[in-house]
mmCIF file of C-alpha atoms in Angstrom:
data_model
loop_
_atom_site.group_PDB
_atom_site.id
_atom_site.type_symbol
_atom_site.label_atom_id
_atom_site.label_comp_id
_atom_site.label_asym_id
_atom_site.label_seq_id
_atom_site.Cartn_x
_atom_site.Cartn_y
_atom_site.Cartn_z
ATOM 1 C CA MET A 682 -5.859 -111.452 25.754
ATOM 2 C CA HIS A 683 -4.539 -108.126 27.181
ATOM 3 C CA SER A 684 -4.133 -105.112 25.050
ATOM 4 C CA TYR A 685 -0.436 -104.034 24.405
ATOM 5 C CA ALA A 686 0.433 -100.568 23.334
ATOM 6 C CA PRO A 687 3.811 -100.873 21.495
ATOM 7 C CA GLY A 688 5.081 -97.410 22.084
ATOM 8 C CA LEU A 689 5.349 -93.627 21.274
ATOM 9 C CA HIS A 690 6.580 -92.494 17.894
ATOM 10 C CA ILE A 691 7.402 -88.641 17.502
ATOM 11 C CA LEU A 692 7.977 -87.183 14.115
ATOM 12 C CA ALA A 693 8.896 -83.486 14.135
ATOM 13 C CA THR A 694 10.519 -80.715 11.914
ATOM 14 C CA PHE A 695 12.252 -77.710 13.519
ATOM 15 C CA THR A 696 14.244 -74.724 12.417
ATOM 16 C CA ALA A 697 17.651 -73.996 14.006
ATOM 17 C CA PRO A 698 20.557 -71.865 13.440
ATOM 18 C CA PRO A 699 22.503 -73.267 10.600
ATOM 19 C CA PRO A 700 25.914 -73.694 12.519
ATOM 20 C CA THR A 701 24.193 -76.170 14.775
ATOM 21 C CA LEU A 702 22.832 -78.209 12.043
ATOM 22 C CA LEU A 703 26.460 -78.618 10.544
ATOM 23 C CA ASN A 704 28.118 -80.219 13.642
ATOM 24 C CA ALA A 705 27.605 -84.050 13.443
ATOM 25 C CA PRO A 706 30.379 -84.814 16.025
ATOM 26 C CA ALA A 707 28.548 -82.636 18.630
ATOM 27 C CA CYS A 708 25.278 -84.323 17.726
ATOM 28 C CA ARG A 709 27.013 -87.619 18.138
ATOM 29 C CA ALA A 710 28.128 -86.867 21.537
ATOM 30 C CA PHE A 711 24.849 -85.271 22.580
ATOM 31 C CA PHE A 712 22.781 -88.380 21.459
ATOM 32 C CA THR A 713 25.272 -90.661 23.242
ATOM 33 C CA ALA A 714 24.820 -88.833 26.365
ATOM 34 C CA GLN A 715 21.073 -88.679 26.097
ATOM 35 C CA VAL A 716 20.818 -92.341 25.348
ATOM 36 C CA ALA A 717 22.739 -93.166 28.462
ATOM 37 C CA ALA A 718 20.926 -90.675 30.671
ATOM 38 C CA LEU A 719 17.414 -92.000 29.633
ATOM 39 C CA GLY A 720 18.478 -95.608 30.193
ATOM 40 C CA LEU A 721 18.206 -96.648 26.575
ATOM 41 C CA THR A 722 20.391 -99.023 24.576
ATOM 42 C CA CYS A 723 22.104 -98.231 21.334
ATOM 43 C CA VAL A 724 22.953 -101.361 19.336
ATOM 44 C CA GLY A 725 23.988 -99.582 16.076
ATOM 45 C CA GLU A 726 24.501 -96.204 14.636
ATOM 46 C CA ALA A 727 25.228 -94.492 11.375
ATOM 47 C CA TYR A 728 26.284 -90.791 10.936
ATOM 48 C CA HIS A 729 26.987 -89.264 7.542
ATOM 49 C CA ALA A 730 28.029 -85.696 6.929
ATOM 50 C CA PHE A 731 27.317 -84.433 3.411
ATOM 51 C CA PRO A 732 30.073 -82.436 1.555
ATOM 52 C CA GLU A 733 27.774 -79.547 0.922
ATOM 53 C CA GLY A 734 26.956 -79.462 4.711
ATOM 54 C CA GLY A 735 24.330 -81.035 6.862
ATOM 55 C CA PHE A 736 24.185 -84.646 8.159
ATOM 56 C CA THR A 737 21.902 -87.684 8.664
ATOM 57 C CA ALA A 738 22.148 -89.646 12.007
ATOM 58 C CA VAL A 739 20.252 -93.026 12.633
ATOM 59 C CA LEU A 740 20.601 -94.922 15.834
ATOM 60 C CA ALA A 741 19.177 -98.337 16.257
ATOM 61 C CA LEU A 742 18.085 -98.863 19.839
ATOM 62 C CA THR A 743 16.868 -102.084 21.692
ATOM 63 C CA GLU A 744 13.768 -99.814 22.278
ATOM 64 C CA SER A 745 13.584 -98.978 18.448
ATOM 65 C CA HIS A 746 15.247 -96.039 16.819
ATOM 66 C CA LEU A 747 16.204 -92.338 16.762
ATOM 67 C CA SER A 748 17.147 -90.413 13.671
ATOM 68 C CA ILE A 749 17.903 -86.671 12.622
ATOM 69 C CA HIS A 750 18.348 -85.309 9.203
ATOM 70 C CA THR A 751 19.735 -81.721 8.834
ATOM 71 C CA TRP A 752 19.400 -78.938 6.014
ATOM 72 C CA PRO A 753 21.545 -76.045 7.292
ATOM 73 C CA GLU A 754 21.094 -74.244 3.998
ATOM 74 C CA HIS A 755 17.355 -73.932 4.929
ATOM 75 C CA GLY A 756 17.963 -73.759 8.702
ATOM 76 C CA LEU A 757 15.789 -77.049 8.864
ATOM 77 C CA ALA A 758 15.939 -80.371 10.592
ATOM 78 C CA THR A 759 13.591 -83.429 10.853
ATOM 79 C CA PHE A 760 13.684 -85.650 13.892
ATOM 80 C CA ASP A 761 12.268 -89.092 14.443
ATOM 81 C CA VAL A 762 12.020 -91.307 17.611
ATOM 82 C CA PHE A 763 10.228 -94.297 18.401
ATOM 83 C CA LEU A 764 10.607 -95.904 21.868
ATOM 84 C CA SER A 765 8.777 -99.210 22.311
ATOM 85 C CA ASN A 766 7.122 -100.152 25.673
ATOM 86 C CA PHE A 767 8.479 -103.673 25.775
ATOM 87 C CA ARG A 768 9.879 -103.464 29.231
ATOM 88 C CA ARG A 769 8.397 -100.192 30.458
ATOM 89 C CA ASP A 770 6.398 -97.216 29.208
ATOM 90 C CA ASN A 771 8.788 -95.004 27.416
ATOM 91 C CA ALA A 772 6.582 -92.291 26.281
ATOM 92 C CA ASP A 773 7.936 -89.734 28.713
ATOM 93 C CA ARG A 774 11.454 -90.784 27.655
ATOM 94 C CA ALA A 775 10.600 -90.131 23.887
ATOM 95 C CA ARG A 776 9.184 -86.697 24.923
ATOM 96 C CA GLU A 777 12.251 -85.838 27.093
ATOM 97 C CA LEU A 778 14.529 -86.797 24.126
ATOM 98 C CA TYR A 779 12.814 -84.697 21.582
ATOM 99 C CA ALA A 780 12.655 -81.795 24.014
ATOM 100 C CA ALA A 781 16.469 -82.091 24.746
ATOM 101 C CA THR A 782 17.168 -82.335 21.040
ATOM 102 C CA LEU A 783 15.158 -79.179 20.432
ATOM 103 C CA ALA A 784 17.160 -77.351 23.206
ATOM 104 C CA PHE A 785 20.454 -78.711 22.052
ATOM 105 C CA PHE A 786 20.021 -77.332 18.595
ATOM 106 C CA GLY A 787 18.414 -74.095 19.830
ATOM 107 C CA GLY A 788 15.508 -75.164 17.593
ATOM 108 C CA GLU A 789 11.882 -73.750 17.091
ATOM 109 C CA GLU A 790 9.391 -76.441 16.442
ATOM 110 C CA GLN A 791 7.538 -76.175 13.196
ATOM 111 C CA SER A 792 5.515 -79.390 13.383
ATOM 112 C CA ARG A 793 5.158 -82.309 15.573
ATOM 113 C CA THR A 794 3.178 -85.551 15.326
ATOM 114 C CA GLU A 795 2.803 -88.215 18.152
ATOM 115 C CA VAL A 796 1.699 -91.534 17.046
ATOM 116 C CA ARG A 797 0.742 -94.172 19.670
ATOM 117 C CA ARG A 798 1.407 -97.498 18.249
#
């Protein structure tokens, strides 16, 4: 029996300028472009903007999932991506997606955990 490593899961919290944490449509366009650029496949998505500001986004990927939750009133966001290794090793893609997201929001990392599944 061979050993299978299911993938890399990145969980992070970052601070960012509040205006960037309010713009769900810009985040949607960014995530759509990133998923395509990294050769991932989105099979469903939900975006919810809160009346008080901030938003939640969750994308179901054939490779697993991607999510972000923003609190502009605190200049804070949480980020979560898990990419499985079913067809290829996606660890570098998970890291690229996180780095691109941090840059997109002008974020400063507060914490990051990488879990190899």
